Short mmCIF file of C-alpha atoms in Angstrom, two decimals:
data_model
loop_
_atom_site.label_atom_id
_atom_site.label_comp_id
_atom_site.label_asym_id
_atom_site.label_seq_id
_atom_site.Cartn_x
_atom_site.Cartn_y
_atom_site.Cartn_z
CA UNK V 21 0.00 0.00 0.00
CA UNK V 22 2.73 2.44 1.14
CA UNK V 23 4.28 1.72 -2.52
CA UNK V 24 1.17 2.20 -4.43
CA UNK V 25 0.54 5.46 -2.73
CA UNK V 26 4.22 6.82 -3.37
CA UNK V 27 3.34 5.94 -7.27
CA UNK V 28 -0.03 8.01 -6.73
CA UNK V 29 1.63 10.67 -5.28
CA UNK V 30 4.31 11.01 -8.01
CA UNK V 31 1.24 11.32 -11.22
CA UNK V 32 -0.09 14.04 -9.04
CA UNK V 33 2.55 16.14 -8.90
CA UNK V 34 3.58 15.43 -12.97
CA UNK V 35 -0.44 16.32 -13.46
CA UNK V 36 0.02 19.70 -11.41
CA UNK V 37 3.41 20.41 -13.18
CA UNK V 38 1.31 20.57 -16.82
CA UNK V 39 -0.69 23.61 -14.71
CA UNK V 40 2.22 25.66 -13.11
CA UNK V 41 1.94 28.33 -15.54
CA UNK V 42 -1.68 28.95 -15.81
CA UNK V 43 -2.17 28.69 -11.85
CA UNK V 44 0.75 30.92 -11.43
CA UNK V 45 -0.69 33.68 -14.05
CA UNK V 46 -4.04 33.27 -11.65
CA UNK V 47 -2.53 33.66 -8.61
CA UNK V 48 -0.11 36.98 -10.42
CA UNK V 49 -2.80 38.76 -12.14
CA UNK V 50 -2.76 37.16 -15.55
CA UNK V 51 1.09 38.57 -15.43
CA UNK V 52 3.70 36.60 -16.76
CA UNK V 53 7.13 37.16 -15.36
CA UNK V 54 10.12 36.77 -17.95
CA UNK V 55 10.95 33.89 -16.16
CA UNK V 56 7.87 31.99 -16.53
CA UNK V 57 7.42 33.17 -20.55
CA UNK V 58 11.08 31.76 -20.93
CA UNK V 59 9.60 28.21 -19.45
CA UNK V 60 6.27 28.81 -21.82
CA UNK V 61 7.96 28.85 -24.86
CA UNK V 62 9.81 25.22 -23.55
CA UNK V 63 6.68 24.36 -22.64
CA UNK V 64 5.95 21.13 -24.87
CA UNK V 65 9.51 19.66 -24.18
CA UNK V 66 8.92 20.10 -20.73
CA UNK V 67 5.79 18.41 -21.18
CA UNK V 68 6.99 15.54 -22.73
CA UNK V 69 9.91 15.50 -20.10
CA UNK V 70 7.60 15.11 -17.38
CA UNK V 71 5.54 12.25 -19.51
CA UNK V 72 8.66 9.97 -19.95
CA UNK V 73 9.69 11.17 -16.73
CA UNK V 74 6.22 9.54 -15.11
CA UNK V 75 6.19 6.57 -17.73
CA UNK V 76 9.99 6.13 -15.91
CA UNK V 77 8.42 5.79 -12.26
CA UNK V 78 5.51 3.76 -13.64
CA UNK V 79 8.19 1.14 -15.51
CA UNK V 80 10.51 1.84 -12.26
CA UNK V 81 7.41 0.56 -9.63
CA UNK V 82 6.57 -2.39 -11.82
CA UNK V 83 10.21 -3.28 -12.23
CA UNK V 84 10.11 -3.29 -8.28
CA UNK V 85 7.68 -5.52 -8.37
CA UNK V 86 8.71 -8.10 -10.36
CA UNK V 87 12.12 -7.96 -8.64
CA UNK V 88 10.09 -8.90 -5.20
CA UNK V 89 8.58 -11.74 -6.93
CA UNK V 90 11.70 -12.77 -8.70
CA UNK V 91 13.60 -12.92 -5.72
CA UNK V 92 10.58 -14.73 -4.16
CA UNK V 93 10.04 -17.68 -6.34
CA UNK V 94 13.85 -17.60 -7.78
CA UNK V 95 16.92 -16.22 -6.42
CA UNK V 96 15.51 -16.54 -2.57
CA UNK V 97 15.02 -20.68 -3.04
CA UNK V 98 18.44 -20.71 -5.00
CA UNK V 99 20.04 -19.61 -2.14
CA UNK V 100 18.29 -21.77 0.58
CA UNK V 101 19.18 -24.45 -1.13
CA UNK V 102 22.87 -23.28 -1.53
CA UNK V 103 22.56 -22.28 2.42
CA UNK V 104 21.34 -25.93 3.27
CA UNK V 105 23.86 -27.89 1.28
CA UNK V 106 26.49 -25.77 2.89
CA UNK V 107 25.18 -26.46 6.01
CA UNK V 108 25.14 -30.45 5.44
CA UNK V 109 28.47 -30.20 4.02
CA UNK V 110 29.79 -28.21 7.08
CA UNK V 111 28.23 -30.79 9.46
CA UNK V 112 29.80 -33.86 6.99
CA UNK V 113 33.16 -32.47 7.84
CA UNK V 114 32.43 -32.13 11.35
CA UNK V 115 31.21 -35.48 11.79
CA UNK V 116 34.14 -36.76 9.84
CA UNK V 117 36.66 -35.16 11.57
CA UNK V 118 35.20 -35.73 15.01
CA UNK V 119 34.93 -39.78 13.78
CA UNK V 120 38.82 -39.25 12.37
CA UNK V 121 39.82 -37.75 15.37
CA UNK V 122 38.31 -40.69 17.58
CA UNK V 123 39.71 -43.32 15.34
CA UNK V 124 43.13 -42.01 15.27
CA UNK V 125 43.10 -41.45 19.44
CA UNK V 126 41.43 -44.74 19.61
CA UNK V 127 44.63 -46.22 17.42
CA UNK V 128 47.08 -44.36 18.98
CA UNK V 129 45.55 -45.52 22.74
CA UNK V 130 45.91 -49.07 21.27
CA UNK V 131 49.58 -48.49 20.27
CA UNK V 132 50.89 -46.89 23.68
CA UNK V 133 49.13 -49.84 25.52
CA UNK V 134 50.57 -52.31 23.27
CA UNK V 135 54.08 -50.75 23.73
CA UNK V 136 53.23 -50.90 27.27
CA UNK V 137 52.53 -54.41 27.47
CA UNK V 138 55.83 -54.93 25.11
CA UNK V 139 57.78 -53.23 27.27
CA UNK V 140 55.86 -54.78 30.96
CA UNK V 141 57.15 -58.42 28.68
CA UNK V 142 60.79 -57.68 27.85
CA UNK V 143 61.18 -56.62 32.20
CA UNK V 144 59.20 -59.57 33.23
CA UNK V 145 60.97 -63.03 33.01
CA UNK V 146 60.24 -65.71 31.31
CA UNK V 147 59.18 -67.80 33.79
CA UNK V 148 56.86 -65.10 35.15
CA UNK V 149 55.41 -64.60 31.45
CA UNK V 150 55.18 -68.90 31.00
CA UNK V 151 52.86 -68.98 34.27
CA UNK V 152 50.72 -66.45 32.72
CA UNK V 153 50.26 -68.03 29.54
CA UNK V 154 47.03 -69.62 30.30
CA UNK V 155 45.62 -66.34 30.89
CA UNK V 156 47.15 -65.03 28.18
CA UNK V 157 45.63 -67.62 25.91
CA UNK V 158 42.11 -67.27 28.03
CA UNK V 159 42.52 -63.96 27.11
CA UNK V 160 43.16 -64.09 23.21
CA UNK V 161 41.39 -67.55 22.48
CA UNK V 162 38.68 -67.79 25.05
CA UNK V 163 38.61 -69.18 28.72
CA UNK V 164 38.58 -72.75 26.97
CA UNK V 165 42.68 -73.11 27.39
CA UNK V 166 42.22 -73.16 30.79
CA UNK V 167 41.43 -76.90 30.63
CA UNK V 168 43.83 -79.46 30.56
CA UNK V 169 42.74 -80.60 27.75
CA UNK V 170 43.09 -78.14 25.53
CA UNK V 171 44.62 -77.81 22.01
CA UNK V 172 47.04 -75.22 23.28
CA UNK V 173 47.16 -77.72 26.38
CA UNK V 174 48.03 -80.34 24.28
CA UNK V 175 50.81 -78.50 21.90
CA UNK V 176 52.48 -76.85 25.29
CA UNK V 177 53.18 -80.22 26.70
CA UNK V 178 54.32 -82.28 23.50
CA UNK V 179 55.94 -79.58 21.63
CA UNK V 180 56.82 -76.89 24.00
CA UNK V 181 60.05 -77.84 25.11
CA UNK V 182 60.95 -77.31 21.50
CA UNK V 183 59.92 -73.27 21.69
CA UNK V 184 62.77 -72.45 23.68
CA UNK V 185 66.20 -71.35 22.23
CA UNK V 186 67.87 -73.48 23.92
CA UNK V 187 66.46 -76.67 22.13
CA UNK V 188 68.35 -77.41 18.86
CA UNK V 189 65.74 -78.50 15.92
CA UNK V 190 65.96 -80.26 13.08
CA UNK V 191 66.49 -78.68 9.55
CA UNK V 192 66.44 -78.98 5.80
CA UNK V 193 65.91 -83.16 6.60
CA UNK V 194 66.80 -85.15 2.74
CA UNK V 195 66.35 -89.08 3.14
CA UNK V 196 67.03 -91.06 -0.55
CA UNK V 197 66.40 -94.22 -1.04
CA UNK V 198 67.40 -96.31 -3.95
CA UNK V 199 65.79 -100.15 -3.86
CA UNK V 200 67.41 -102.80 -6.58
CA UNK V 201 66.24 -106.00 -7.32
CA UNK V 202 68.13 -109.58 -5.90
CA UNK V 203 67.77 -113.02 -7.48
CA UNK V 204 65.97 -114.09 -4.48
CA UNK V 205 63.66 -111.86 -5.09
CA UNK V 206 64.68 -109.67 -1.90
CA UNK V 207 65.77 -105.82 -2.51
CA UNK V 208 69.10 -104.22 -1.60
CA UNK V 209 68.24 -101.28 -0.01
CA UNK V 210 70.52 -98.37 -0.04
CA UNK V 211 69.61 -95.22 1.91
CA UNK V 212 71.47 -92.43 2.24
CA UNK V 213 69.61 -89.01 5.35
CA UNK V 214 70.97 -86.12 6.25
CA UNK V 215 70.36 -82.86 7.95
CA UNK V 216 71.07 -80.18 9.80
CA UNK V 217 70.92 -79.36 13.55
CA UNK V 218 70.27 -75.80 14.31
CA UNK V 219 71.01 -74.19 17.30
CA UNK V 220 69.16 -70.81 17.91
CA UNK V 221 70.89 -70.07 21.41
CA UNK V 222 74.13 -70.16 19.66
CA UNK V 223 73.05 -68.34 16.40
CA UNK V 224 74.42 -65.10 15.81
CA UNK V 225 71.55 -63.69 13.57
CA UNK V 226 69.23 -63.86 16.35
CA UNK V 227 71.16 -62.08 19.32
CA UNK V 228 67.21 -61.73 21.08
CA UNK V 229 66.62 -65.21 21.42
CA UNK V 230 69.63 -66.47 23.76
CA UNK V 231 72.76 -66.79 22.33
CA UNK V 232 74.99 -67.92 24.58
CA UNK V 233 77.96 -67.98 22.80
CA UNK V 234 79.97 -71.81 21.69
CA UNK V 235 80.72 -71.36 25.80
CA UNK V 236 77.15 -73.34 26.46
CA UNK V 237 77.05 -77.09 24.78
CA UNK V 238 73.30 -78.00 23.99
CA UNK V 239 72.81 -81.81 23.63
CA UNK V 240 70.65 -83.16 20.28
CA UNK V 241 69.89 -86.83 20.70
CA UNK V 242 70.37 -89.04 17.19
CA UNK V 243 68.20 -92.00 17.61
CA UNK V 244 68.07 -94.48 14.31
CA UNK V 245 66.11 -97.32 14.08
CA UNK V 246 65.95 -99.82 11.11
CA UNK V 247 65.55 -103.44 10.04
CA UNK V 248 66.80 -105.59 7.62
CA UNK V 249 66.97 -109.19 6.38
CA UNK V 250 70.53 -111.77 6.26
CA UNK V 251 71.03 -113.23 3.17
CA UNK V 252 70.79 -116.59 4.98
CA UNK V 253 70.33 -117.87 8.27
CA UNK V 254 73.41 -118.85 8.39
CA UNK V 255 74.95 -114.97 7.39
CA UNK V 256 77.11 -112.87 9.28
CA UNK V 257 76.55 -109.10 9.92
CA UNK V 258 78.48 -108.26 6.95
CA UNK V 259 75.75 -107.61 4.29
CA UNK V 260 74.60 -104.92 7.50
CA UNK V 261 76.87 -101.74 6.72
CA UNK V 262 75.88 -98.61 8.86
CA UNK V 263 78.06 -95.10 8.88
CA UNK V 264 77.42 -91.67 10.82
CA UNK V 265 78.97 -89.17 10.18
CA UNK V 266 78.92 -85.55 12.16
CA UNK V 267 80.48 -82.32 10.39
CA UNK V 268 81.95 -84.80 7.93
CA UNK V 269 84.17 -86.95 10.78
CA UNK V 270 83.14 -90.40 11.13
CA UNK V 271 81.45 -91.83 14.23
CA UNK V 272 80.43 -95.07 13.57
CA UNK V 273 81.27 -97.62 10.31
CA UNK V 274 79.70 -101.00 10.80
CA UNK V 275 82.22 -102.17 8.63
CA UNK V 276 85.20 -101.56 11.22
CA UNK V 277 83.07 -103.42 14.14
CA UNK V 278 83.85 -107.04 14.86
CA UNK V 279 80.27 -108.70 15.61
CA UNK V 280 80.14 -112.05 16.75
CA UNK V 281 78.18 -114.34 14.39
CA UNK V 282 77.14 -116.83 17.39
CA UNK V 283 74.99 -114.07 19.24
CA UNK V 284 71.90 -112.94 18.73
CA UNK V 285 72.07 -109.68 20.28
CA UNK V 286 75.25 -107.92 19.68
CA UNK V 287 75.48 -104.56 21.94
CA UNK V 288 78.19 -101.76 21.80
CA UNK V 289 78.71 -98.58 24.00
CA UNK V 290 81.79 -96.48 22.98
CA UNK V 291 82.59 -92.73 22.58
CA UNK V 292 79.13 -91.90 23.76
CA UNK V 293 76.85 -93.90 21.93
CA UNK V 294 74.99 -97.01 21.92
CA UNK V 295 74.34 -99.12 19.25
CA UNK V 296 71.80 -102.67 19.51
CA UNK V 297 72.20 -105.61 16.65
CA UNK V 298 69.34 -108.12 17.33
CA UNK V 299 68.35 -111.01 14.80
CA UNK V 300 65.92 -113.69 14.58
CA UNK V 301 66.72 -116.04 11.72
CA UNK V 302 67.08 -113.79 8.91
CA UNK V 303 65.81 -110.52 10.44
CA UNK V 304 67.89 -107.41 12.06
CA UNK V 305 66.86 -104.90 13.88
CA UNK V 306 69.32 -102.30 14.51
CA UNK V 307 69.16 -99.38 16.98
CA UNK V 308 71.62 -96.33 17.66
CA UNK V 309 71.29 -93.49 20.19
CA UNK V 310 73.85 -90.78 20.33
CA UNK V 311 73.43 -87.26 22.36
CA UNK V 312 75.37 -84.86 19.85
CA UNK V 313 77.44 -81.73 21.72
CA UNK V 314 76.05 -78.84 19.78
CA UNK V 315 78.22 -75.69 20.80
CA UNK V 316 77.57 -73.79 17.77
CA UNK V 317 74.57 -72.63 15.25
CA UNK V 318 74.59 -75.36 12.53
CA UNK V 319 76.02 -78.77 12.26
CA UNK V 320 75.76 -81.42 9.42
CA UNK V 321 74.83 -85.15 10.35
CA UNK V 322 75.06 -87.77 7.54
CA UNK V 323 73.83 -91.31 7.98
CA UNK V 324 73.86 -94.19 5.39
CA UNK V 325 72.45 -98.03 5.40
CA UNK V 326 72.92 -100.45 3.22
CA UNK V 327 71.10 -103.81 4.02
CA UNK V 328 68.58 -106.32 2.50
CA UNK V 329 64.75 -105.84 2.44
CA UNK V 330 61.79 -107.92 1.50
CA UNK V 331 59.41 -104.92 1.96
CA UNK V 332 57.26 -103.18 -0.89
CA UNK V 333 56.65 -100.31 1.67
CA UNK V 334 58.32 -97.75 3.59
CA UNK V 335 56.94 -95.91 6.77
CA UNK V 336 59.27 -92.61 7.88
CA UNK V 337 58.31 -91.33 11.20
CA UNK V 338 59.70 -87.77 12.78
CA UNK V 339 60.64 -87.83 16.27
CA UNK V 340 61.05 -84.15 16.35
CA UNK V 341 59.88 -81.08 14.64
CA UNK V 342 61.67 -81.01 11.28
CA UNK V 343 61.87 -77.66 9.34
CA UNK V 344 61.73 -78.34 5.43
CA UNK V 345 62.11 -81.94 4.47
CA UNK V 346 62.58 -83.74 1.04
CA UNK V 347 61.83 -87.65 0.83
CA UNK V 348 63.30 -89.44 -1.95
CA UNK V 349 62.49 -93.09 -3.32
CA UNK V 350 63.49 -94.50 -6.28
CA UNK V 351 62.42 -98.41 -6.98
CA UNK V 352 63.54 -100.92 -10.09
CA UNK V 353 62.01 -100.18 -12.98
CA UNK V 354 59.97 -103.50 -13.04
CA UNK V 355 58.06 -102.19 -10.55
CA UNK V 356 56.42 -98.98 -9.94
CA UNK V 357 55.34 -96.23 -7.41
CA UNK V 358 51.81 -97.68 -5.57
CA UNK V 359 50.05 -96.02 -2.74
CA UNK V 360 51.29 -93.44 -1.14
CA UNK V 361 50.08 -91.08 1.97
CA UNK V 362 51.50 -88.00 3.48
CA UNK V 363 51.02 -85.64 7.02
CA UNK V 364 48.90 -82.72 6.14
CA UNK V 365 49.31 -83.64 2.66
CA UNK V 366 47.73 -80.16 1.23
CA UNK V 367 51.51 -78.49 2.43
CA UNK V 368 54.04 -81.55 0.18
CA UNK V 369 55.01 -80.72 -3.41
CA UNK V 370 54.49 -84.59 -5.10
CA UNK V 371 56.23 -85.48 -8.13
CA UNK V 372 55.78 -89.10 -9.16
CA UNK V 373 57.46 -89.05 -12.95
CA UNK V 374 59.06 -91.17 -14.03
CA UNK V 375 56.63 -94.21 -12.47
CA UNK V 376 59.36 -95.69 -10.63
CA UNK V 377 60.16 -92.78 -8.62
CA UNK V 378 58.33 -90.62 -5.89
CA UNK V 379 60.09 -87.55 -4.75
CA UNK V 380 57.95 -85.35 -2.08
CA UNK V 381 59.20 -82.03 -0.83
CA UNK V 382 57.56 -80.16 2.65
CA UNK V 383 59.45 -76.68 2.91
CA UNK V 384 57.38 -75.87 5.92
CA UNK V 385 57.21 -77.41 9.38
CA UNK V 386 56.57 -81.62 9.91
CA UNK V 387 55.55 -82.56 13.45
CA UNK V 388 56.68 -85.38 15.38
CA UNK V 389 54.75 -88.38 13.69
CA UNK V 390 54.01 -90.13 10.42
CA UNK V 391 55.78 -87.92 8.09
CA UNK V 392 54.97 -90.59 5.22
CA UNK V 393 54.08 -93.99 4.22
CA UNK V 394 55.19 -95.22 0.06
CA UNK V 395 54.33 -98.40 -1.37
CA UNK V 396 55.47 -100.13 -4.81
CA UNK V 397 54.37 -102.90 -6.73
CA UNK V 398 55.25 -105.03 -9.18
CA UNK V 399 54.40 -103.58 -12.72
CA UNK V 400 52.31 -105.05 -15.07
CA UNK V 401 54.64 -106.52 -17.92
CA UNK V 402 51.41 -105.08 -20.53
CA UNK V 403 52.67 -101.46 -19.24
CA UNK V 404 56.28 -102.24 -20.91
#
């Protein structure tokens, strides 16, 4: 209203402007100063002056108008819109860095309590930290460990004395057999294993796990079993031949012992080992134990049998956790590879070409147990 009646007043005062001079010749007497005749005679381009000059307010107050709806229905909703997104991308970036912030305090909380705990460990002793491990298994696995028997129960009391440093392992284990054929229909059997004993507690490349220097002997017990046929009843121990080497220096040679042929058990303890003979007829079992001084980080053990077999089957046991081990067998070629099983049997590499030859390879851990069990058989002459 206030608008319209600016507008209204503005005509009025363009209407009165068209009667200046004839109002002001009423009020004067009809007189008309110089002044005024020097307006008369501009008096029609005045006129039309004060026309376009109220056609100007006219388009002026209608412009105004449509500017206030313009903004209205236009540019006012264009910028609410701009005003809201702003404001959800403001509080997006808030909420992000307020969840970034917690994340990385959260992460950094968990890394100063793990070095806490890392560094409570390497000031606690081991024996402290070994009564504790049930509840630090309870803690990571669930309160299950706590039992006696356990997985973790289990694995702590068959294979835990094996954990320490101090306890020299088995390594990079390679047993090859080669079987021939006799006229008897028997096998020689030639079998050559060796491998390495390593010694973390006297291994320089791990200075945090014990080493002791070649000032503190370990002990690593050898024990070899194995049997064997006599070509006859009758036979001496020769066909037997049985050598051990350690780092390369002899032992033991069967070959150099003088076994009586009379005696069915033939027993001999010298330079720290023990070694059993014991036949039945044409059978021989053999047995060897020898504790091995290990005052240093690797050393090399070589053993190699050569007897007489009827078997079509081999069975290799580990007594010991054995890291990496290759198993070997090669049979005549009349015969060929049969059956064959293997520990965990997803973790060997198998490779059984030619058909007379298995060879299986484990370059992870084998546990104490059956490593493997290989059978051959007598080939079909239609194969030839």
């Amino acid at each position: 209203m206030k608008r319209k009646g600016y507008l209204a007043g503005s005509i009025v005062l363009v209407i009165l402007a068209f009667f200046i001079p004839t109002l002001f010749g009423w009020f004067s007497g009809n007189k008309e100063p110089e002044i005024i005749q020097a307006i008369l005679k501009q008096e029609d381009d005045i006129k039309w002056a004060l026309i376009v000059f109220a056609a100007m307010l006219f388009v002026l107050r209608k412009a105004e108008n449509h500017m206030d709806n313009l903004w209205e229905t236009t540019v006012s909703p264009v910028f609410k819109n701009i005003k809201k997104s702003l404001e959800e991308h403001i509080s997006s970036v808030q909420k992000q860095a307020t969840d970034r912030f917690a994340n990385e305090f959260e992460e950094a909380s968990r890394v100063l309590k793990s070095r806490n705990l890392i560094e409570t460990m390497e000031n606690t002793e081991s024996e402290i930290l070994k009564a504790c491990m049930p509840e630090i298994q309870s803690k990571i696995y669930g309160d299950h460990t706590k039992s006696d028997h356990s997985l973790t129960a289990a694995v702590e009391k068959h294979l835990g004395r094996y954990f320490t440093s101090k306890a020299p392992h088995r390594s990079t284990y390679r047993k090859m057999i080669n079987i021939l054929p006799k006229e008897d229909g028997s096998f020689r059997w030639d079998e050559v294993s060796s491998y390495k004993i390593h010694s973390i507690a006297h291994d320089k490349d791990y200075p945090d796990n014990g080493f002791t220097g070649p000032e503190a002997p370990n002990l690593y017990p050898i024990h070899y079993r194995s049997s064997g046929l006599l070509p006859s009843i009758d036979s001496d121990l020769s066909s037997l031949v049985l050598k051990i080497k350690i780092d390369g220096k002899e032992l033991i040679d069967s070959r150099n012992l003088i076994i009586p042929n009379d005696q069915d058990t033939f027993e001999l303890e010298q330079n720290g080992y023990n070694m059993k003979i014991k036949r039945e007829k044409r059978n021989i079992l053999i047995s060897f134990d020898y504790d091995i001084p290990i005052n240093k980080a690797w050393t090399d053990v070589e053993i190699v049998e050569q007897s007489i077999s009827s078997d079509t089957s081999i069975t290799l046991h580990s007594i010991c956790p054995t890291c990496k081990m290759d198993i070997s067998v090669t049979v005549p070629d009349s015969y060929e590879i049969g059956e064959y099983a293997l520990s965990n049997k997803d973790r060997w590499e198998v490779t059984d070409d030619p058909y007379y030859r298995l060879v299986v390879r484990n370059d992870g851990w084998v546990f104490p147990g059956l490593a493997a069990h290989i059978s051959w058989r007598k080939r079909d002459s239609t194969q030839h």
